[in-house]
Short mmCIF file of C-alpha atoms and ligand atoms in Angstrom, two decimals:
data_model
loop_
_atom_site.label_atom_id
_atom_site.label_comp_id
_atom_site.label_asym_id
_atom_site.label_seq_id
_atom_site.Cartn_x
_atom_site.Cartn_y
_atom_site.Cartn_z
CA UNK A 1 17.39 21.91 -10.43
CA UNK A 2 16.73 18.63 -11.74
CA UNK A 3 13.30 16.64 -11.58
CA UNK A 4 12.63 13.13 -11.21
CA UNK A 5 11.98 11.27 -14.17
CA UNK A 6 9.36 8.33 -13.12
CA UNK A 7 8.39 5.10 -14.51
CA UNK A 8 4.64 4.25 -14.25
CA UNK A 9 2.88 1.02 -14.65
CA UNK A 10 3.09 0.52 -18.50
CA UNK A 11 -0.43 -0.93 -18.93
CA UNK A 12 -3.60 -1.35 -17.07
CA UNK A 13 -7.35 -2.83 -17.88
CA UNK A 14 -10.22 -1.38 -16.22
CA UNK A 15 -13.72 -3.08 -15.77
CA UNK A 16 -16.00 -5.19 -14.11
CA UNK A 17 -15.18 -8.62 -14.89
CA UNK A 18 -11.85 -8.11 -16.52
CA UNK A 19 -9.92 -10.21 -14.65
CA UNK A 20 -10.81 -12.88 -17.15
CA UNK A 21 -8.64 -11.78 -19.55
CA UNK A 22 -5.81 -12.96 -17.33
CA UNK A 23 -5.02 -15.90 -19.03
CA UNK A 24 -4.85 -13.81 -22.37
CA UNK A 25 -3.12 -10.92 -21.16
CA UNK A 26 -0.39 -13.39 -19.71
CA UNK A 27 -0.04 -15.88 -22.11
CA UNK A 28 2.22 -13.98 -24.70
CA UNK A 29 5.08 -13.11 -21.45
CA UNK A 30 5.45 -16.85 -21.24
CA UNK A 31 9.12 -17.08 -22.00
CA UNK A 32 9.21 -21.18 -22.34
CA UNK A 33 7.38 -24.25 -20.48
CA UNK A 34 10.06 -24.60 -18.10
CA UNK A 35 9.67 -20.40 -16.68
CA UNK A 36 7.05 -20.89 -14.81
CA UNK A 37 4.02 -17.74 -13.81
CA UNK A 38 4.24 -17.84 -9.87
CA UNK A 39 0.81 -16.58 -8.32
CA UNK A 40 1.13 -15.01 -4.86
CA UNK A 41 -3.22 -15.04 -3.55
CA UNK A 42 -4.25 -13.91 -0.38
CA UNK A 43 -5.43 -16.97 1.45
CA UNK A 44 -8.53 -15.18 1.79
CA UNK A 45 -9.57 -16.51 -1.69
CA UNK A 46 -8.71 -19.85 -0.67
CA UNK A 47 -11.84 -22.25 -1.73
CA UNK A 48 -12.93 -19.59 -3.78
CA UNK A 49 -14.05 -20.92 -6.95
CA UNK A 50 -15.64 -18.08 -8.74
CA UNK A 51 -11.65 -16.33 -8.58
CA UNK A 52 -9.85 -19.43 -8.26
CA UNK A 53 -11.26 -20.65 -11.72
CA UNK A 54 -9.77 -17.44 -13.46
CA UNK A 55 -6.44 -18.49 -12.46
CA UNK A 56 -4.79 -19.95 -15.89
CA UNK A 57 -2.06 -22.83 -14.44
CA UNK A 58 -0.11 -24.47 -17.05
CA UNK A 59 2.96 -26.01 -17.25
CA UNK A 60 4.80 -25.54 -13.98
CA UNK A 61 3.13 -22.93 -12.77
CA UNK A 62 2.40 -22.11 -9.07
CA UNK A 63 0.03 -20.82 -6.78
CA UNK A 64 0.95 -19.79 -3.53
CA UNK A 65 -1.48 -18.95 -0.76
CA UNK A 66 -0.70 -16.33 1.39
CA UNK A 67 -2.37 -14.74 4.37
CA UNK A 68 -2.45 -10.83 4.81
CA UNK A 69 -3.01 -11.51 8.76
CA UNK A 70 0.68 -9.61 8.83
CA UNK A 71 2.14 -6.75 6.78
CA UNK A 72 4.85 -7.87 4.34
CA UNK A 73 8.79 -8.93 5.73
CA UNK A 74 11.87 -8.80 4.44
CA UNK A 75 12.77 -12.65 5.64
CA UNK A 76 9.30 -13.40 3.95
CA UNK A 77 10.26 -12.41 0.82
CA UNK A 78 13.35 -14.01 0.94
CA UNK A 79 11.57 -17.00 1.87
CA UNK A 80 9.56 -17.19 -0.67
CA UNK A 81 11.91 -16.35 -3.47
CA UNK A 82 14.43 -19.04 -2.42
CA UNK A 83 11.38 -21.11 -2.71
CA UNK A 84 10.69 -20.52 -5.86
CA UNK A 85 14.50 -21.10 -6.80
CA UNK A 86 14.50 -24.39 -5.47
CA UNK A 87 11.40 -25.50 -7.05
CA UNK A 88 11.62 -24.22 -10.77
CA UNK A 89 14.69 -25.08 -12.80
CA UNK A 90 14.06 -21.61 -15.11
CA UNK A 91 13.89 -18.49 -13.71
CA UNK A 92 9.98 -17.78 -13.73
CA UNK A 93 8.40 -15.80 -16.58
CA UNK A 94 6.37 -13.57 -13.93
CA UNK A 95 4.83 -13.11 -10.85
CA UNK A 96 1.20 -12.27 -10.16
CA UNK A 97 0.12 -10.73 -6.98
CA UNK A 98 -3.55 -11.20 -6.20
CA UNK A 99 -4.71 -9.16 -2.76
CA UNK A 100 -4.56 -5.97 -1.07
CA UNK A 101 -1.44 -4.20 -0.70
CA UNK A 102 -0.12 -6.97 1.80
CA UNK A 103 0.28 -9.12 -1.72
CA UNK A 104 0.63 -6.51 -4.02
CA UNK A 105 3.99 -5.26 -2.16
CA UNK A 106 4.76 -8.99 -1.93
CA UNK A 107 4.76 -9.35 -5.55
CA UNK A 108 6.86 -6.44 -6.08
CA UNK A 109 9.42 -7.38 -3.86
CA UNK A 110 9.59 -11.11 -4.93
CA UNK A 111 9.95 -9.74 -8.26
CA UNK A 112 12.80 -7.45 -8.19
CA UNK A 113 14.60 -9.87 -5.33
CA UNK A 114 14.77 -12.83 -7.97
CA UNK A 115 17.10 -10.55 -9.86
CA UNK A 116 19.00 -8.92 -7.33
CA UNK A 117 22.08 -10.34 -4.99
CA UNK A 118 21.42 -10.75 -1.46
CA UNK A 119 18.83 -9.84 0.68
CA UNK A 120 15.56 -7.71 0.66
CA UNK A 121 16.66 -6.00 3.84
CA UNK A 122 19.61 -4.23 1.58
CA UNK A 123 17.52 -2.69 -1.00
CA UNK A 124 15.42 -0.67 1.45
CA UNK A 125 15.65 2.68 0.42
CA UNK A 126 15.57 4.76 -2.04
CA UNK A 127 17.24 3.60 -5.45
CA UNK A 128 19.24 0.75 -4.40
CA UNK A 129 18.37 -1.71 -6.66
CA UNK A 130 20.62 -2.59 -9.70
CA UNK A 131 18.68 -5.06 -12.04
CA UNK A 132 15.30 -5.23 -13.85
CA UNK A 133 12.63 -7.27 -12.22
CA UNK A 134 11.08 -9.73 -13.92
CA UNK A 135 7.51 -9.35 -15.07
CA UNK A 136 5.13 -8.46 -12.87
CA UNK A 137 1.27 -7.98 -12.59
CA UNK A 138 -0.74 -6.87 -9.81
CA UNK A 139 -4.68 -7.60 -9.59
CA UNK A 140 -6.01 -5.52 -6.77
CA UNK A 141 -8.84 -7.12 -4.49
CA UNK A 142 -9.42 -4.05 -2.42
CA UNK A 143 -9.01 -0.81 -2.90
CA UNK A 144 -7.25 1.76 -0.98
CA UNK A 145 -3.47 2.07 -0.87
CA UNK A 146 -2.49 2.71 -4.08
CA UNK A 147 0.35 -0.05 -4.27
CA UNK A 148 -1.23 -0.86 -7.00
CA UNK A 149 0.42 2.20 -9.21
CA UNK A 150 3.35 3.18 -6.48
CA UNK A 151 7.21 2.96 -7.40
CA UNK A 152 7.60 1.35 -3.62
CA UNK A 153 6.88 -1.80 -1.80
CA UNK A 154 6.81 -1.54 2.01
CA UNK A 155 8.60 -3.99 4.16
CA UNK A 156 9.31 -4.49 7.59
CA UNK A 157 13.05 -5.55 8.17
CA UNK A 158 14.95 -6.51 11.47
CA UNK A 159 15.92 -2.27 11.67
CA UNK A 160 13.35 -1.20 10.01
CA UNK A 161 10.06 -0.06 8.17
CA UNK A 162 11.07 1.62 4.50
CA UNK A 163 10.04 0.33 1.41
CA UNK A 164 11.86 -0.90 -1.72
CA UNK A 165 11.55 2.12 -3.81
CA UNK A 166 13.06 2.19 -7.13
CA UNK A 167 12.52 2.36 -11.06
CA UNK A 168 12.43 -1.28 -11.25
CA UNK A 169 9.43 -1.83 -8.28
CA UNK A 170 6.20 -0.29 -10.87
CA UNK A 171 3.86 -3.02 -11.83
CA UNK A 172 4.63 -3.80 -15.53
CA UNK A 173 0.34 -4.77 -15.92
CA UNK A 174 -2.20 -4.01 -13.57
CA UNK A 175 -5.86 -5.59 -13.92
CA UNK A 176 -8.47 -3.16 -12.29
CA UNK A 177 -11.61 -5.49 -12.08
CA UNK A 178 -13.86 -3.35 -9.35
CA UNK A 179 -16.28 -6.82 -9.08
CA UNK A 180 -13.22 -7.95 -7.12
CA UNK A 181 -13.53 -6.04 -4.26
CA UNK A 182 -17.46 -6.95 -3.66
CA UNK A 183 -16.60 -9.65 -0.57
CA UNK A 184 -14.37 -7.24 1.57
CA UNK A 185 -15.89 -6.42 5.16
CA UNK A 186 -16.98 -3.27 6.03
CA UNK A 187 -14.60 -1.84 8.47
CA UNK A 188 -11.53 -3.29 6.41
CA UNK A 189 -13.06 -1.74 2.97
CA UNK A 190 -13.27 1.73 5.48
CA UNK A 191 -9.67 1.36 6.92
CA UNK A 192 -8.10 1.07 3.89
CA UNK A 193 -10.11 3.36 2.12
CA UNK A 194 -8.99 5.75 4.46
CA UNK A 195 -5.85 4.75 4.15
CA UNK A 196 -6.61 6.41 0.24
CA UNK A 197 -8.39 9.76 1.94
CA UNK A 198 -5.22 10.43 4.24
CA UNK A 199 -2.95 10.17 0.96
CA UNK A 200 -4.80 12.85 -0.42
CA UNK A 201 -5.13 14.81 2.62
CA UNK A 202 -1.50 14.72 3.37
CA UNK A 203 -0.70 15.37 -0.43
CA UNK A 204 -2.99 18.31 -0.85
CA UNK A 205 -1.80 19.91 2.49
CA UNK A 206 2.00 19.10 1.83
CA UNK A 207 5.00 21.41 1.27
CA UNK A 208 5.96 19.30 -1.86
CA UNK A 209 2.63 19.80 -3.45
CA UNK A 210 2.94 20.90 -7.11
CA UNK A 211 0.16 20.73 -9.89
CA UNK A 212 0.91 17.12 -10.76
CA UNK A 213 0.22 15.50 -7.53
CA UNK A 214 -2.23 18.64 -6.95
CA UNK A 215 -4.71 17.46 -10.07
CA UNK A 216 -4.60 13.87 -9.32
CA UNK A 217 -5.15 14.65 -5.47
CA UNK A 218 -8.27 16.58 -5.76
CA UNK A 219 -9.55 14.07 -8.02
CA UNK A 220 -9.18 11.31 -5.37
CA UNK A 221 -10.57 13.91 -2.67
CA UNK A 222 -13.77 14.56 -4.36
CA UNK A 223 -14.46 10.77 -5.32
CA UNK A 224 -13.54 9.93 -1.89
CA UNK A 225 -16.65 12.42 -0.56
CA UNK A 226 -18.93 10.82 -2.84
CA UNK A 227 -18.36 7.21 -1.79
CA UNK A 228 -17.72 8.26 2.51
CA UNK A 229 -19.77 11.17 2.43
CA UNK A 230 -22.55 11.88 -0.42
CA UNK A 231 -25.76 9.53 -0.52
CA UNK A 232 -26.29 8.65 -4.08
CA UNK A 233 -24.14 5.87 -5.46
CA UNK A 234 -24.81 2.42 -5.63
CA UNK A 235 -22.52 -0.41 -4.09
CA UNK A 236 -21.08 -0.66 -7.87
CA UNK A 237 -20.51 2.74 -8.42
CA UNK A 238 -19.06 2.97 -5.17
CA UNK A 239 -16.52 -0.11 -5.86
CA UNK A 240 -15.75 1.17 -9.65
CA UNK A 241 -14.71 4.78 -7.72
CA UNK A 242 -12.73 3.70 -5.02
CA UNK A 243 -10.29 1.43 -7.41
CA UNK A 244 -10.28 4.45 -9.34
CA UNK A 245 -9.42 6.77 -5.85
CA UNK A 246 -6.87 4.51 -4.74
CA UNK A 247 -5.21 4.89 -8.07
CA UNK A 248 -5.39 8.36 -8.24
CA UNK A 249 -4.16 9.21 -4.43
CA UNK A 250 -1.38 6.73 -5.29
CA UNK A 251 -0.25 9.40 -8.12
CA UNK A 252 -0.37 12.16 -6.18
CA UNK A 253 1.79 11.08 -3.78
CA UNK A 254 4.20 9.46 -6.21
CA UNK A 255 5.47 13.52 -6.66
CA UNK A 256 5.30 14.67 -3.03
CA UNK A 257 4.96 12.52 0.09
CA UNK A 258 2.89 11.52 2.82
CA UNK A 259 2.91 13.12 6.25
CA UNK A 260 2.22 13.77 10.00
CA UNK A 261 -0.39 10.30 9.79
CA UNK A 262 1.91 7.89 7.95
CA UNK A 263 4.82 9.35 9.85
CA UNK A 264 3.45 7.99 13.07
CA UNK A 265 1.25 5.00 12.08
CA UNK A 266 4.80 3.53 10.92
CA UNK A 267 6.04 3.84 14.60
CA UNK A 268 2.51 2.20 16.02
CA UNK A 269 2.84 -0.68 13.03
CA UNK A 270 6.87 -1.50 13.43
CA UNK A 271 5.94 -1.48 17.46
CA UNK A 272 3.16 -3.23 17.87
CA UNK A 273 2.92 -4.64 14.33
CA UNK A 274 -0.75 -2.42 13.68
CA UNK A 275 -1.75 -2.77 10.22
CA UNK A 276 -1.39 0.46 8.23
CA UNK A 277 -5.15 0.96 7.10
CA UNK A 278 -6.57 1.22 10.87
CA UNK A 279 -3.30 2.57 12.32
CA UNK A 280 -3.60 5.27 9.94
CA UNK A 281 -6.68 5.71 11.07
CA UNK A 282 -6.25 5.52 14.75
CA UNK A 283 -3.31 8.46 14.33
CA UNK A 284 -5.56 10.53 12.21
CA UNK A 285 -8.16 10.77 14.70
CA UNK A 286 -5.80 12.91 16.68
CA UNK A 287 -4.52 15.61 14.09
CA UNK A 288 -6.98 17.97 14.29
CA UNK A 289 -4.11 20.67 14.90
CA UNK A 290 -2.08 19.60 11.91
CA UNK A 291 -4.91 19.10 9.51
CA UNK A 292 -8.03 20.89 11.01
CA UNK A 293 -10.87 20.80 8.19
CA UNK A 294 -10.03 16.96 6.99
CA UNK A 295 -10.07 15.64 10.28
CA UNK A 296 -13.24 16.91 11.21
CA UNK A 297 -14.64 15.10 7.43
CA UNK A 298 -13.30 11.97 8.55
CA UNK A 299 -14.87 11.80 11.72
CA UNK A 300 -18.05 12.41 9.77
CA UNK A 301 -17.01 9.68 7.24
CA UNK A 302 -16.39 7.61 10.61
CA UNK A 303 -19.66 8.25 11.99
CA UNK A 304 -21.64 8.15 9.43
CA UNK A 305 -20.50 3.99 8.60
CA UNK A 306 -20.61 3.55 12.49
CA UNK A 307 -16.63 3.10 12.69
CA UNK A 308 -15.48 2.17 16.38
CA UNK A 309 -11.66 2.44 16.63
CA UNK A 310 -9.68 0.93 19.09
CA UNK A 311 -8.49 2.96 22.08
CA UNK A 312 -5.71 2.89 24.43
CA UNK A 313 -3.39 1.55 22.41
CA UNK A 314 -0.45 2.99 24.15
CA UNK A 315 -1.65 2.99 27.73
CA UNK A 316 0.71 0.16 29.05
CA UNK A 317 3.82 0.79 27.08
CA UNK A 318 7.08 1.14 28.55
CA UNK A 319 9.32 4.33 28.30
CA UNK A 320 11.55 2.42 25.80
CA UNK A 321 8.56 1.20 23.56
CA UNK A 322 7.91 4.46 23.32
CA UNK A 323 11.32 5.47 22.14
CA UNK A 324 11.15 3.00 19.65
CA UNK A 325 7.88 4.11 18.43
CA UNK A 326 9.28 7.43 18.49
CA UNK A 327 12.67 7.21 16.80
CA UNK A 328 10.84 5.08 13.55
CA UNK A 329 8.32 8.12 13.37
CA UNK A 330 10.77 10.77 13.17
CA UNK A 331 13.55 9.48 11.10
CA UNK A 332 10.88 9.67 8.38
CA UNK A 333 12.36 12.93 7.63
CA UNK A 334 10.82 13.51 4.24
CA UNK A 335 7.54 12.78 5.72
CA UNK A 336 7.83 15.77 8.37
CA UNK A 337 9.36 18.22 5.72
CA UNK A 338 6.08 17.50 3.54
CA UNK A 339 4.05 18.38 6.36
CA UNK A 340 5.31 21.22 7.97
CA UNK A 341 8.63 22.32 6.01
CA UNK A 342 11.59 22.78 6.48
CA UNK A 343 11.58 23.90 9.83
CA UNK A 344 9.37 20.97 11.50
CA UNK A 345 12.01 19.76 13.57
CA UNK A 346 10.84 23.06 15.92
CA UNK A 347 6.98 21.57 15.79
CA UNK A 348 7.77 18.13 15.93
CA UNK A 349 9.98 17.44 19.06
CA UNK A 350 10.05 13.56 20.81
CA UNK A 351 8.12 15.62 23.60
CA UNK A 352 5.21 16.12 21.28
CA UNK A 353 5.44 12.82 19.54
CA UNK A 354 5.06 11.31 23.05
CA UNK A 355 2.09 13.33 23.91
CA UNK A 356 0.25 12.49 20.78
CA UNK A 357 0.99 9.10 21.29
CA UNK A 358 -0.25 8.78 24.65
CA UNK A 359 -3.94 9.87 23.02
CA UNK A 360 -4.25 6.39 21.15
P1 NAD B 1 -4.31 -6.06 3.15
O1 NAD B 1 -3.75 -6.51 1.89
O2 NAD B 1 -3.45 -6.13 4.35
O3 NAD B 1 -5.66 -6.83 3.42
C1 NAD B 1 -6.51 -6.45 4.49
C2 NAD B 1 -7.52 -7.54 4.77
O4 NAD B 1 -8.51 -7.58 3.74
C3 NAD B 1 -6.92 -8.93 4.83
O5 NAD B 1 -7.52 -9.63 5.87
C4 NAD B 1 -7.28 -9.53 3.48
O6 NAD B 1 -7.34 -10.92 3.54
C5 NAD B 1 -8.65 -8.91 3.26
N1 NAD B 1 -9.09 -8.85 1.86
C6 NAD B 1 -8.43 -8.38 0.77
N2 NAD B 1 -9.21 -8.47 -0.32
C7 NAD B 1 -10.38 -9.03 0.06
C8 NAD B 1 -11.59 -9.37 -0.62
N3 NAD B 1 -11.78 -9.10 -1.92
N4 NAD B 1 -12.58 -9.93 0.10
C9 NAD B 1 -12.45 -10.15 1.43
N5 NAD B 1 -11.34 -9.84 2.13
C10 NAD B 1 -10.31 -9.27 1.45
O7 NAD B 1 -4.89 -4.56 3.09
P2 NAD B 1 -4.47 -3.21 2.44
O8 NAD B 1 -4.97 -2.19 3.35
O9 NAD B 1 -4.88 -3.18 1.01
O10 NAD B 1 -2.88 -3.23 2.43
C11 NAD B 1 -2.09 -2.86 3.50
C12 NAD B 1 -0.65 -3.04 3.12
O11 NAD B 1 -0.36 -2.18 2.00
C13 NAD B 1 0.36 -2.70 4.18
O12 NAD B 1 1.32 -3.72 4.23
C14 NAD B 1 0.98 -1.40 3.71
O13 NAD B 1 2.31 -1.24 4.14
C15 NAD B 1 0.89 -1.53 2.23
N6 NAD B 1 0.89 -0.27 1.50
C16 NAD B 1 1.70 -0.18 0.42
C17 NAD B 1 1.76 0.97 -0.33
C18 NAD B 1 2.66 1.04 -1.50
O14 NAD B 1 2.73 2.08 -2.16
N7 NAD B 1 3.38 0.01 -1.83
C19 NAD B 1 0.96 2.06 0.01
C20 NAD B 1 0.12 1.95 1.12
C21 NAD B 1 0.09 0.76 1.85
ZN1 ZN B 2 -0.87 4.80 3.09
#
């Protein structure tokens, strides 16, 4: 038996208003005037001078707008690191991904593609990738996923949904400045929230669950039932524990997996290109029979912030949109074997998927 031996991010801040110490914490990985940093912002921020002036530009650097409106490609990243080719005579001194996990995976993948030969699509998998990245921060602006501490980036290729995961993908500095989160709407700030919730419900009720994930799980459980559930924090409090959930459920799953949820929100996202935050939550709603007690929390969570999600999501698809849906769902095998073990493929049959999908 031999156990994985992860990387982690080597170095994070934590506070309210420590995001302007990015110019500092940069400054030194600044390998010469011609290696430009390249920042990667959601275009949400666009106009947005109280984060915009915290940006440090020197020399040649760049600042790219992006918008989150769709989840990360493979020819997008490809895109933009021939762009950044073209336009800087050095090979850039680091990339800085300011956003949810839209940019944050962005970041990641831009960093470790403009080291590596050929294509993003390629290194979709598990431990494909040859060469170091070059430096990379992330700066979460809402909290939720966990890409912010994950060894993956998700991207959607021509075939298919599956992140980059490899030693090289970690964040090499993180910046976890809660005061950034303070503008995001309330049904997004719920959906991916939730998105944090289902990681540790999926961990917690896994097959792979060991005390690693197991003590970093609960830990995002219970400060996910005090900001969803429990009456008494204030909107600070609440921000400064949700960065802190997100980074927790994104350890716990970094030693076991995600499940049934994830397994299926892929197939409604690659199909029909739902974002993972609500999907997740749309495919959640109908679990009950896989995980009983926190279902029935997050409909409370759901009605208690007066949540509507959309219904009838699959009511006019085709027989062969749902085959696709169904054939990206269960070649997650990993995902299934957390669930339900090794046996699932008797639970889980394209029958059943079908049927659950028809619900949403
Ligand atoms: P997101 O990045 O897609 O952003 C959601 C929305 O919130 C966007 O409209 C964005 O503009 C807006 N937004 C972000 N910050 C804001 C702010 N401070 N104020 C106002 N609006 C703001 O959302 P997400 O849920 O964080 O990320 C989803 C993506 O993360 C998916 O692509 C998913 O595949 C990926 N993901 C990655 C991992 C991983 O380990 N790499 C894990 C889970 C999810
Ligand atoms: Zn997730």
């Amino acid at each position: 038996m031999s156990y994985k031996n992860y990387p982690m991010v080597s170095r994070v801040v934590f506070g309210r208003g420590c995001f302007n110490q990015l110019a500092d914490i940069i400054s030194p990985k600044r390998l010469n005037t011609r290696a430009p940093f390249i920042f990667l912002v959601d275009d949400v921020f666009k106009g947005d001078a109280w984060l915009n002036s915290r940006i440090p530009l020197a020399y040649d650097d760049q600042l790219i707008y992006i918008s989150a409106e769709e989840e990360p490609k493979t020819s997008q990243v490809d895109e933009l690191v021939e762009q950044i080719i073209l336009t800087h005579k050095d090979r850039p001194s680091g990339i800085i991904g300011i956003g949810g996990g839209t940019l944050l995976d962005l970041a990641k993948a831009v960093a470790v593609m403009l080291t590596n030969e050929g294509e993003s699509r390629d290194y979709q998998g598990w431990d494909l990738v040859k060469n170091p990245a070059i430096y990379h921060v992330g700066v979460p602006t809402i909290s939720g996923t966990g890409a912010e501490v994950s060894r993956t980036t998700v991207l959607t290729g021509p075939e298919k949904k599956l992140g980059i995961n490899s030693d090289y993908t970690p964040f090499d500095q993180v910046i976890l400045d809660p005061e950034l989160t303070k503008d995001v709407p309330k049904e997004q700030w719920f959906y991916t929230g939730m998105d944090c919730y289902i990681h540790c419900i999926e961990s917690l009720n896994g097959t792979y669950l060991n005390a690693f994930s197991q003590s970093y799980g609960e830990k995002a459980f219970e400060l996910c039932k005090e900001i969803f559930l429990d009456n008494d924090l204030s909107e600070e409090e609440s921000q400064d524990k949700l960065m802190m959930a997100s980074w927790h459920g994104g350890m716990s799953i970094a030693y076991s997996q995600v499940g049934v949820a994830h397994a299926m929100s892929y197939g409604l996202s690659f199909l029909l290109g739902t974002k993972h935050g609500i999907g997740n939550c749309i495919v959640f709603d109908h679990l009950e029979e896989f995980y009983p007690e926190g279902v029935a929390l997050f409909k409370k969570m759901k009605k208690k912030f007066d949540i509507k999600l959309p219904q009838g999501l699959c009511a006019d698809l085709d027989e062969q949109q749902f085959d696709t849906m169904i054939d990206v769902a269960i070649s997650l095998e990993p995902l299934w074997e957390n669930a339900l073990g090794k046996n699932w493929k008797q639970t889980i049959t394209r029958e059943k998927l079908r049927a659950l999908y028809e619900k949403m």
